[in-house]
PDB file of N, CA and C in Angstrom:
ATOM      1  N   MET A   1       9.365  32.786-120.767  1.00 85.00           N
ATOM      2  CA  MET A   1       8.474  31.754-120.259  1.00 85.00           C
ATOM      3  C   MET A   1       8.280  31.969-118.763  1.00 85.00           C
ATOM      4  N   THR A   2       7.052  31.853-118.325  1.00 90.00           N
ATOM      5  CA  THR A   2       6.770  31.982-116.893  1.00 90.00           C
ATOM      6  C   THR A   2       6.955  30.626-116.217  1.00 90.00           C
ATOM      7  N   LYS A   3       6.962  30.657-114.901  1.00 91.00           N
ATOM      8  CA  LYS A   3       7.097  29.405-114.152  1.00 91.00           C
ATOM      9  C   LYS A   3       5.905  28.485-114.420  1.00 91.00           C
ATOM     10  N   SER A   4       4.705  29.057-114.532  1.00 93.00           N
ATOM     11  CA  SER A   4       3.513  28.252-114.828  1.00 93.00           C
ATOM     12  C   SER A   4       3.629  27.593-116.201  1.00 93.00           C
ATOM     13  N   GLU A   5       4.119  28.361-117.174  1.00 93.00           N
ATOM     14  CA  GLU A   5       4.304  27.807-118.526  1.00 93.00           C
ATOM     15  C   GLU A   5       5.347  26.698-118.515  1.00 93.00           C
ATOM     16  N   LEU A   6       6.416  26.896-117.740  1.00 90.00           N
ATOM     17  CA  LEU A   6       7.454  25.873-117.635  1.00 90.00           C
ATOM     18  C   LEU A   6       6.888  24.596-117.025  1.00 90.00           C
ATOM     19  N   ALA A   7       6.127  24.734-115.939  1.00 93.00           N
ATOM     20  CA  ALA A   7       5.544  23.559-115.282  1.00 93.00           C
ATOM     21  C   ALA A   7       4.629  22.809-116.245  1.00 93.00           C
ATOM     22  N   ALA A   8       3.813  23.543-117.003  1.00 93.00           N
ATOM     23  CA  ALA A   8       2.900  22.913-117.963  1.00 93.00           C
ATOM     24  C   ALA A   8       3.682  22.206-119.066  1.00 93.00           C
ATOM     25  N   LYS A   9       4.732  22.847-119.573  1.00 91.00           N
ATOM     26  CA  LYS A   9       5.545  22.251-120.632  1.00 91.00           C
ATOM     27  C   LYS A   9       6.258  20.993-120.124  1.00 91.00           C
ATOM     28  N   MET A  10       6.766  21.049-118.892  1.00 91.00           N
ATOM     29  CA  MET A  10       7.434  19.884-118.312  1.00 91.00           C
ATOM     30  C   MET A  10       6.437  18.749-118.089  1.00 91.00           C
ATOM     31  N   ASN A  11       5.229  19.088-117.681  1.00 92.00           N
ATOM     32  CA  ASN A  11       4.197  18.077-117.473  1.00 92.00           C
ATOM     33  C   ASN A  11       3.873  17.399-118.807  1.00 92.00           C
ATOM     34  N   ASP A  12       3.692  18.201-119.858  1.00 92.00           N
ATOM     35  CA  ASP A  12       3.394  17.662-121.191  1.00 92.00           C
ATOM     36  C   ASP A  12       4.515  16.766-121.700  1.00 92.00           C
ATOM     37  N   ALA A  13       5.770  17.130-121.388  1.00 89.00           N
ATOM     38  CA  ALA A  13       6.934  16.370-121.857  1.00 89.00           C
ATOM     39  C   ALA A  13       7.268  15.196-120.931  1.00 89.00           C
ATOM     40  N   GLN A  14       6.466  15.028-119.874  1.00 90.00           N
ATOM     41  CA  GLN A  14       6.714  14.000-118.866  1.00 90.00           C
ATOM     42  C   GLN A  14       8.145  14.110-118.345  1.00 90.00           C
ATOM     43  N   ALA A  15       8.528  15.323-117.964  1.00 89.00           N
ATOM     44  CA  ALA A  15       9.893  15.623-117.521  1.00 89.00           C
ATOM     45  C   ALA A  15      10.062  15.328-116.035  1.00 89.00           C
ATOM     46  N   TRP A  16      10.020  14.037-115.712  1.00 91.00           N
ATOM     47  CA  TRP A  16      10.263  13.616-114.334  1.00 91.00           C
ATOM     48  C   TRP A  16      11.027  12.316-114.364  1.00 91.00           C
ATOM     49  N   LEU A  17      11.559  11.919-113.229  1.00 92.00           N
ATOM     50  CA  LEU A  17      12.263  10.652-113.094  1.00 92.00           C
ATOM     51  C   LEU A  17      11.317   9.674-112.412  1.00 92.00           C
ATOM     52  N   PRO A  18      11.022   8.551-113.047  1.00 93.00           N
ATOM     53  CA  PRO A  18      10.065   7.597-112.470  1.00 93.00           C
ATOM     54  C   PRO A  18      10.426   7.211-111.029  1.00 93.00           C
ATOM     55  N   GLY A  19       9.444   7.382-110.146  1.00 95.00           N
ATOM     56  CA  GLY A  19       9.615   6.994-108.751  1.00 95.00           C
ATOM     57  C   GLY A  19      10.418   7.962-107.897  1.00 95.00           C
ATOM     58  N   LYS A  20      10.879   9.065-108.474  1.00 95.00           N
ATOM     59  CA  LYS A  20      11.704  10.024-107.735  1.00 95.00           C
ATOM     60  C   LYS A  20      11.027  11.389-107.686  1.00 95.00           C
ATOM     61  N   THR A  21      11.330  12.150-106.657  1.00 95.00           N
ATOM     62  CA  THR A  21      10.848  13.529-106.598  1.00 95.00           C
ATOM     63  C   THR A  21      12.054  14.457-106.654  1.00 95.00           C
ATOM     64  N   VAL A  22      11.959  15.436-107.543  1.00 95.00           N
ATOM     65  CA  VAL A  22      13.023  16.420-107.709  1.00 95.00           C
ATOM     66  C   VAL A  22      12.376  17.803-107.648  1.00 95.00           C
ATOM     67  N   LYS A  23      12.925  18.656-106.792  1.00 96.00           N
ATOM     68  CA  LYS A  23      12.399  20.016-106.665  1.00 96.00           C
ATOM     69  C   LYS A  23      13.373  20.986-107.318  1.00 96.00           C
ATOM     70  N   LEU A  24      12.831  21.836-108.178  1.00 95.00           N
ATOM     71  CA  LEU A  24      13.602  22.947-108.735  1.00 95.00           C
ATOM     72  C   LEU A  24      13.263  24.157-107.880  1.00 95.00           C
ATOM     73  N   ASP A  25      14.228  24.590-107.104  1.00 97.00           N
ATOM     74  CA  ASP A  25      14.011  25.689-106.160  1.00 97.00           C
ATOM     75  C   ASP A  25      14.595  26.971-106.753  1.00 97.00           C
ATOM     76  N   PHE A  26      13.709  27.908-107.121  1.00 96.00           N
ATOM     77  CA  PHE A  26      14.132  29.167-107.727  1.00 96.00           C
ATOM     78  C   PHE A  26      14.222  30.291-106.697  1.00 96.00           C
ATOM     79  N   GLY A  27      14.338  29.939-105.424  1.00 95.00           N
ATOM     80  CA  GLY A  27      14.458  30.935-104.363  1.00 95.00           C
ATOM     81  C   GLY A  27      13.174  31.740-104.229  1.00 95.00           C
ATOM     82  N   SER A  28      13.297  33.060-104.293  1.00 95.00           N
ATOM     83  CA  SER A  28      12.132  33.922-104.103  1.00 95.00           C
ATOM     84  C   SER A  28      11.124  33.804-105.246  1.00 95.00           C
ATOM     85  N   ASP A  29      11.526  33.171-106.358  1.00 94.00           N
ATOM     86  CA  ASP A  29      10.616  32.969-107.493  1.00 94.00           C
ATOM     87  C   ASP A  29       9.797  31.686-107.367  1.00 94.00           C
ATOM     88  N   GLY A  30       9.957  30.959-106.251  1.00 95.00           N
ATOM     89  CA  GLY A  30       9.138  29.770-106.020  1.00 95.00           C
ATOM     90  C   GLY A  30       9.827  28.478-106.420  1.00 95.00           C
ATOM     91  N   ALA A  31       9.043  27.443-106.613  1.00 97.00           N
ATOM     92  CA  ALA A  31       9.588  26.118-106.896  1.00 97.00           C
ATOM     93  C   ALA A  31       8.670  25.346-107.837  1.00 97.00           C
ATOM     94  N   ILE A  32       9.259  24.359-108.484  1.00 96.00           N
ATOM     95  CA  ILE A  32       8.511  23.410-109.308  1.00 96.00           C
ATOM     96  C   ILE A  32       8.904  22.023-108.830  1.00 96.00           C
ATOM     97  N   MET A  33       7.909  21.173-108.633  1.00 96.00           N
ATOM     98  CA  MET A  33       8.144  19.816-108.159  1.00 96.00           C
ATOM     99  C   MET A  33       7.948  18.830-109.310  1.00 96.00           C
ATOM    100  N   LEU A  34       9.006  18.080-109.610  1.00 95.00           N
ATOM    101  CA  LEU A  34       8.927  17.018-110.613  1.00 95.00           C
ATOM    102  C   LEU A  34       8.654  15.739-109.835  1.00 95.00           C
ATOM    103  N   ASP A  35       7.412  15.320-109.830  1.00 95.00           N
ATOM    104  CA  ASP A  35       6.963  14.212-108.993  1.00 95.00           C
ATOM    105  C   ASP A  35       6.834  12.939-109.829  1.00 95.00           C
ATOM    106  N   GLY A  36       7.917  12.185-109.876  1.00 95.00           N
ATOM    107  CA  GLY A  36       7.915  10.938-110.642  1.00 95.00           C
ATOM    108  C   GLY A  36       7.118   9.843-109.968  1.00 95.00           C
ATOM    109  N   ALA A  37       6.874   9.966-108.675  1.00 93.00           N
ATOM    110  CA  ALA A  37       6.068   8.978-107.960  1.00 93.00           C
ATOM    111  C   ALA A  37       4.612   9.052-108.410  1.00 93.00           C
ATOM    112  N   ASN A  38       4.132  10.275-108.703  1.00 95.00           N
ATOM    113  CA  ASN A  38       2.747  10.470-109.136  1.00 95.00           C
ATOM    114  C   ASN A  38       2.654  10.891-110.608  1.00 95.00           C
ATOM    115  N   SER A  39       3.790  10.857-111.309  1.00 95.00           N
ATOM    116  CA  SER A  39       3.839  11.183-112.746  1.00 95.00           C
ATOM    117  C   SER A  39       3.204  12.536-113.059  1.00 95.00           C
ATOM    118  N   GLN A  40       3.710  13.579-112.364  1.00 96.00           N
ATOM    119  CA  GLN A  40       3.191  14.918-112.618  1.00 96.00           C
ATOM    120  C   GLN A  40       4.227  15.974-112.256  1.00 96.00           C
ATOM    121  N   VAL A  41       4.070  17.133-112.857  1.00 95.00           N
ATOM    122  CA  VAL A  41       4.892  18.297-112.533  1.00 95.00           C
ATOM    123  C   VAL A  41       3.953  19.362-112.002  1.00 95.00           C
ATOM    124  N   THR A  42       4.266  19.900-110.834  1.00 95.00           N
ATOM    125  CA  THR A  42       3.399  20.903-110.223  1.00 95.00           C
ATOM    126  C   THR A  42       4.235  22.084-109.729  1.00 95.00           C
ATOM    127  N   GLU A  43       3.569  23.219-109.580  1.00 95.00           N
ATOM    128  CA  GLU A  43       4.196  24.355-108.922  1.00 95.00           C
ATOM    129  C   GLU A  43       3.959  24.146-107.444  1.00 95.00           C
ATOM    130  N   GLY A  44       5.006  23.850-106.737  1.00 88.00           N
ATOM    131  CA  GLY A  44       4.811  23.617-105.328  1.00 88.00           C
ATOM    132  C   GLY A  44       6.113  23.351-104.626  1.00 88.00           C
ATOM    133  N   ASP A  45       5.997  23.233-103.326  1.00 89.00           N
ATOM    134  CA  ASP A  45       7.154  23.041-102.482  1.00 89.00           C
ATOM    135  C   ASP A  45       6.894  21.823-101.619  1.00 89.00           C
ATOM    136  N   GLY A  46       7.931  21.231-101.124  1.00 91.00           N
ATOM    137  CA  GLY A  46       7.776  20.088-100.247  1.00 91.00           C
ATOM    138  C   GLY A  46       9.052  19.281-100.225  1.00 91.00           C
ATOM    139  N   ALA A  47       8.997  18.159 -99.520  1.00 94.00           N
ATOM    140  CA  ALA A  47      10.161  17.285 -99.427  1.00 94.00           C
ATOM    141  C   ALA A  47      10.422  16.627-100.780  1.00 94.00           C
ATOM    142  N   ALA A  48      11.707  16.458-101.104  1.00 96.00           N
ATOM    143  CA  ALA A  48      12.073  15.838-102.375  1.00 96.00           C
ATOM    144  C   ALA A  48      13.324  14.991-102.183  1.00 96.00           C
ATOM    145  N   ASP A  49      13.511  13.989-103.048  1.00 96.00           N
ATOM    146  CA  ASP A  49      14.723  13.177-103.012  1.00 96.00           C
ATOM    147  C   ASP A  49      15.938  14.041-103.348  1.00 96.00           C
ATOM    148  N   THR A  50      15.732  14.980-104.279  1.00 96.00           N
ATOM    149  CA  THR A  50      16.799  15.877-104.726  1.00 96.00           C
ATOM    150  C   THR A  50      16.230  17.277-104.885  1.00 96.00           C
ATOM    151  N   THR A  51      16.957  18.270-104.407  1.00 96.00           N
ATOM    152  CA  THR A  51      16.580  19.662-104.606  1.00 96.00           C
ATOM    153  C   THR A  51      17.670  20.345-105.404  1.00 96.00           C
ATOM    154  N   ILE A  52      17.267  20.993-106.483  1.00 95.00           N
ATOM    155  CA  ILE A  52      18.193  21.752-107.313  1.00 95.00           C
ATOM    156  C   ILE A  52      17.884  23.224-107.098  1.00 95.00           C
ATOM    157  N   LYS A  53      18.865  23.949-106.572  1.00 96.00           N
ATOM    158  CA  LYS A  53      18.685  25.374-106.294  1.00 96.00           C
ATOM    159  C   LYS A  53      19.387  26.175-107.385  1.00 96.00           C
ATOM    160  N   ILE A  54      18.621  27.058-108.023  1.00 96.00           N
ATOM    161  CA  ILE A  54      19.147  27.875-109.106  1.00 96.00           C
ATOM    162  C   ILE A  54      18.264  29.116-109.241  1.00 96.00           C
ATOM    163  N   SER A  55      18.842  30.223-109.636  1.00 97.00           N
ATOM    164  CA  SER A  55      18.014  31.417-109.833  1.00 97.00           C
ATOM    165  C   SER A  55      17.188  31.245-111.104  1.00 97.00           C
ATOM    166  N   TRP A  56      16.070  31.945-111.166  1.00 95.00           N
ATOM    167  CA  TRP A  56      15.207  31.870-112.350  1.00 95.00           C
ATOM    168  C   TRP A  56      15.972  32.327-113.599  1.00 95.00           C
ATOM    169  N   ALA A  57      16.785  33.385-113.456  1.00 95.00           N
ATOM    170  CA  ALA A  57      17.554  33.909-114.599  1.00 95.00           C
ATOM    171  C   ALA A  57      18.562  32.876-115.106  1.00 95.00           C
ATOM    172  N   ASP A  58      19.246  32.199-114.187  1.00 94.00           N
ATOM    173  CA  ASP A  58      20.211  31.175-114.607  1.00 94.00           C
ATOM    174  C   ASP A  58      19.492  29.970-115.213  1.00 94.00           C
ATOM    175  N   TRP A  59      18.315  29.632-114.683  1.00 91.00           N
ATOM    176  CA  TRP A  59      17.528  28.534-115.263  1.00 91.00           C
ATOM    177  C   TRP A  59      17.157  28.867-116.708  1.00 91.00           C
ATOM    178  N   GLN A  60      16.721  30.112-116.932  1.00 89.00           N
ATOM    179  CA  GLN A  60      16.343  30.544-118.280  1.00 89.00           C
ATOM    180  C   GLN A  60      17.544  30.451-119.220  1.00 89.00           C
ATOM    181  N   ALA A  61      18.727  30.848-118.728  1.00 91.00           N
ATOM    182  CA  ALA A  61      19.938  30.769-119.545  1.00 91.00           C
ATOM    183  C   ALA A  61      20.263  29.315-119.887  1.00 91.00           C
ATOM    184  N   MET A  62      20.065  28.410-118.937  1.00 86.00           N
ATOM    185  CA  MET A  62      20.295  26.980-119.213  1.00 86.00           C
ATOM    186  C   MET A  62      19.280  26.464-120.222  1.00 86.00           C
ATOM    187  N   ALA A  63      18.025  26.845-120.052  1.00 81.00           N
ATOM    188  CA  ALA A  63      16.965  26.390-120.958  1.00 81.00           C
ATOM    189  C   ALA A  63      17.209  26.884-122.382  1.00 81.00           C
ATOM    190  N   ASP A  64      17.787  28.079-122.505  1.00 82.00           N
ATOM    191  CA  ASP A  64      18.073  28.653-123.820  1.00 82.00           C
ATOM    192  C   ASP A  64      19.379  28.149-124.410  1.00 82.00           C
ATOM    193  N   GLY A  65      20.100  27.312-123.648  1.00 85.00           N
ATOM    194  CA  GLY A  65      21.365  26.780-124.135  1.00 85.00           C
ATOM    195  C   GLY A  65      22.532  27.742-123.988  1.00 85.00           C
ATOM    196  N   GLN A  66      22.333  28.838-123.235  1.00 92.00           N
ATOM    197  CA  GLN A  66      23.401  29.825-123.048  1.00 92.00           C
ATOM    198  C   GLN A  66      24.284  29.484-121.846  1.00 92.00           C
ATOM    199  N   LEU A  67      23.798  28.609-120.972  1.00 91.00           N
ATOM    200  CA  LEU A  67      24.542  28.218-119.783  1.00 91.00           C
ATOM    201  C   LEU A  67      24.510  26.704-119.677  1.00 91.00           C
ATOM    202  N   ASP A  68      25.680  26.098-119.614  1.00 87.00           N
ATOM    203  CA  ASP A  68      25.799  24.646-119.482  1.00 87.00           C
ATOM    204  C   ASP A  68      25.545  24.251-118.023  1.00 87.00           C
ATOM    205  N   GLY A  69      24.818  23.164-117.826  1.00 84.00           N
ATOM    206  CA  GLY A  69      24.480  22.709-116.483  1.00 84.00           C
ATOM    207  C   GLY A  69      25.706  22.426-115.632  1.00 84.00           C
ATOM    208  N   MET A  70      26.719  21.794-116.213  1.00 87.00           N
ATOM    209  CA  MET A  70      27.925  21.477-115.457  1.00 87.00           C
ATOM    210  C   MET A  70      28.675  22.761-115.090  1.00 87.00           C
ATOM    211  N   THR A  71      28.718  23.707-116.014  1.00 92.00           N
ATOM    212  CA  THR A  71      29.361  24.994-115.738  1.00 92.00           C
ATOM    213  C   THR A  71      28.627  25.706-114.609  1.00 92.00           C
ATOM    214  N   ALA A  72      27.297  25.690-114.659  1.00 93.00           N
ATOM    215  CA  ALA A  72      26.493  26.326-113.612  1.00 93.00           C
ATOM    216  C   ALA A  72      26.794  25.692-112.256  1.00 93.00           C
ATOM    217  N   PHE A  73      26.935  24.362-112.248  1.00 92.00           N
ATOM    218  CA  PHE A  73      27.223  23.650-111.006  1.00 92.00           C
ATOM    219  C   PHE A  73      28.620  24.005-110.489  1.00 92.00           C
ATOM    220  N   MET A  74      29.598  23.990-111.380  1.00 95.00           N
ATOM    221  CA  MET A  74      30.993  24.239-110.983  1.00 95.00           C
ATOM    222  C   MET A  74      31.210  25.679-110.509  1.00 95.00           C
ATOM    223  N   THR A  75      30.418  26.615-111.032  1.00 97.00           N
ATOM    224  CA  THR A  75      30.578  28.018-110.642  1.00 97.00           C
ATOM    225  C   THR A  75      29.655  28.407-109.483  1.00 97.00           C
ATOM    226  N   GLY A  76      28.894  27.447-108.965  1.00 97.00           N
ATOM    227  CA  GLY A  76      28.039  27.718-107.810  1.00 97.00           C
ATOM    228  C   GLY A  76      26.695  28.343-108.143  1.00 97.00           C
ATOM    229  N   LYS A  77      26.386  28.470-109.443  1.00 97.00           N
ATOM    230  CA  LYS A  77      25.083  29.037-109.816  1.00 97.00           C
ATOM    231  C   LYS A  77      23.969  28.012-109.628  1.00 97.00           C
ATOM    232  N   LEU A  78      24.340  26.735-109.629  1.00 95.00           N
ATOM    233  CA  LEU A  78      23.390  25.644-109.452  1.00 95.00           C
ATOM    234  C   LEU A  78      23.905  24.792-108.294  1.00 95.00           C
ATOM    235  N   LYS A  79      23.046  24.538-107.324  1.00 96.00           N
ATOM    236  CA  LYS A  79      23.425  23.725-106.171  1.00 96.00           C
ATOM    237  C   LYS A  79      22.480  22.530-106.082  1.00 96.00           C
ATOM    238  N   VAL A  80      23.044  21.389-105.698  1.00 95.00           N
ATOM    239  CA  VAL A  80      22.250  20.169-105.589  1.00 95.00           C
ATOM    240  C   VAL A  80      22.284  19.682-104.153  1.00 95.00           C
ATOM    241  N   GLU A  81      21.101  19.425-103.599  1.00 96.00           N
ATOM    242  CA  GLU A  81      20.983  18.844-102.264  1.00 96.00           C
ATOM    243  C   GLU A  81      20.275  17.507-102.405  1.00 96.00           C
ATOM    244  N   GLY A  82      20.790  16.496-101.711  1.00 96.00           N
ATOM    245  CA  GLY A  82      20.166  15.182-101.775  1.00 96.00           C
ATOM    246  C   GLY A  82      20.886  14.276-102.753  1.00 96.00           C
ATOM    247  N   ASP A  83      20.134  13.439-103.438  1.00 94.00           N
ATOM    248  CA  ASP A  83      20.677  12.406-104.322  1.00 94.00           C
ATOM    249  C   ASP A  83      21.215  13.022-105.617  1.00 94.00           C
ATOM    250  N   MET A  84      22.533  13.083-105.729  1.00 91.00           N
ATOM    251  CA  MET A  84      23.192  13.689-106.891  1.00 91.00           C
ATOM    252  C   MET A  84      22.890  12.924-108.182  1.00 91.00           C
ATOM    253  N   SER A  85      22.684  11.611-108.097  1.00 92.00           N
ATOM    254  CA  SER A  85      22.433  10.831-109.321  1.00 92.00           C
ATOM    255  C   SER A  85      21.132  11.266-109.993  1.00 92.00           C
ATOM    256  N   ASN A  86      20.154  11.708-109.203  1.00 91.00           N
ATOM    257  CA  ASN A  86      18.906  12.213-109.788  1.00 91.00           C
ATOM    258  C   ASN A  86      19.172  13.469-110.608  1.00 91.00           C
ATOM    259  N   ALA A  87      20.049  14.333-110.101  1.00 87.00           N
ATOM    260  CA  ALA A  87      20.388  15.565-110.821  1.00 87.00           C
ATOM    261  C   ALA A  87      21.065  15.228-112.145  1.00 87.00           C
ATOM    262  N   MET A  88      21.924  14.214-112.134  1.00 85.00           N
ATOM    263  CA  MET A  88      22.624  13.811-113.358  1.00 85.00           C
ATOM    264  C   MET A  88      21.622  13.255-114.382  1.00 85.00           C
ATOM    265  N   GLN A  89      20.674  12.459-113.935  1.00 86.00           N
ATOM    266  CA  GLN A  89      19.656  11.897-114.831  1.00 86.00           C
ATOM    267  C   GLN A  89      18.742  12.974-115.385  1.00 86.00           C
ATOM    268  N   LEU A  90      18.559  14.023-114.620  1.00 81.00           N
ATOM    269  CA  LEU A  90      17.645  15.090-115.015  1.00 81.00           C
ATOM    270  C   LEU A  90      18.111  15.793-116.286  1.00 81.00           C
ATOM    271  N   GLN A  91      19.413  15.788-116.531  1.00 77.00           N
ATOM    272  CA  GLN A  91      19.938  16.439-117.727  1.00 77.00           C
ATOM    273  C   GLN A  91      19.296  15.846-118.989  1.00 77.00           C
ATOM    274  N   GLY A  92      19.140  14.526-119.018  1.00 74.00           N
ATOM    275  CA  GLY A  92      18.490  13.877-120.146  1.00 74.00           C
ATOM    276  C   GLY A  92      17.018  14.228-120.239  1.00 74.00           C
ATOM    277  N   VAL A  93      16.379  14.344-119.096  1.00 72.00           N
ATOM    278  CA  VAL A  93      14.968  14.708-119.062  1.00 72.00           C
ATOM    279  C   VAL A  93      14.774  16.121-119.597  1.00 72.00           C
ATOM    280  N   LEU A  94      15.644  17.031-119.190  1.00 71.00           N
ATOM    281  CA  LEU A  94      15.512  18.418-119.605  1.00 71.00           C
ATOM    282  C   LEU A  94      15.764  18.606-121.104  1.00 71.00           C
ATOM    283  N   SER A  95      16.535  17.691-121.688  1.00 72.00           N
ATOM    284  CA  SER A  95      16.776  17.794-123.129  1.00 72.00           C
ATOM    285  C   SER A  95      15.473  17.604-123.913  1.00 72.00           C
ATOM    286  N   LYS A  96      14.498  16.929-123.310  1.00 67.00           N
ATOM    287  CA  LYS A  96      13.182  16.761-123.947  1.00 67.00           C
ATOM    288  C   LYS A  96      12.497  18.117-124.170  1.00 67.00           C
ATOM    289  N   LEU A  97      12.806  19.075-123.297  1.00 69.00           N
ATOM    290  CA  LEU A  97      12.149  20.374-123.371  1.00 69.00           C
ATOM    291  C   LEU A  97      12.634  21.188-124.577  1.00 69.00           C
ATOM    292  N   ARG A  98      13.821  20.879-125.044  1.00 65.00           N
ATOM    293  CA  ARG A  98      14.368  21.638-126.176  1.00 65.00           C
ATOM    294  C   ARG A  98      13.888  21.081-127.508  1.00 65.00           C
ATOM    295  N   GLY A  99      13.425  19.819-127.462  1.00 55.00           N
ATOM    296  CA  GLY A  99      13.051  19.121-128.693  1.00 55.00           C
ATOM    297  C   GLY A  99      11.853  19.646-129.391  1.00 55.00           C
TER     298      GLY A  99
END
């Protein structure tokens, strides 16, 4: 799946937290903004309540169920900046993508 396909799938699944902005920062592979304030998911960068930094490869492994989010966090593959509670809530949102 490409980043554009992921953004479109997340938009269709309404994969955002109401009233919150969460950025998925894939480093050199770019970013996806989950904009709960405007109810949309876009490919873009900017200020966010929470930023989740993860490599594209590790994100793909998490999406495929091969890497647990908590394991990724504990091993330093996933880093959270800002409001940690948003990152915790995001786990439920991301489960929509597997459905």
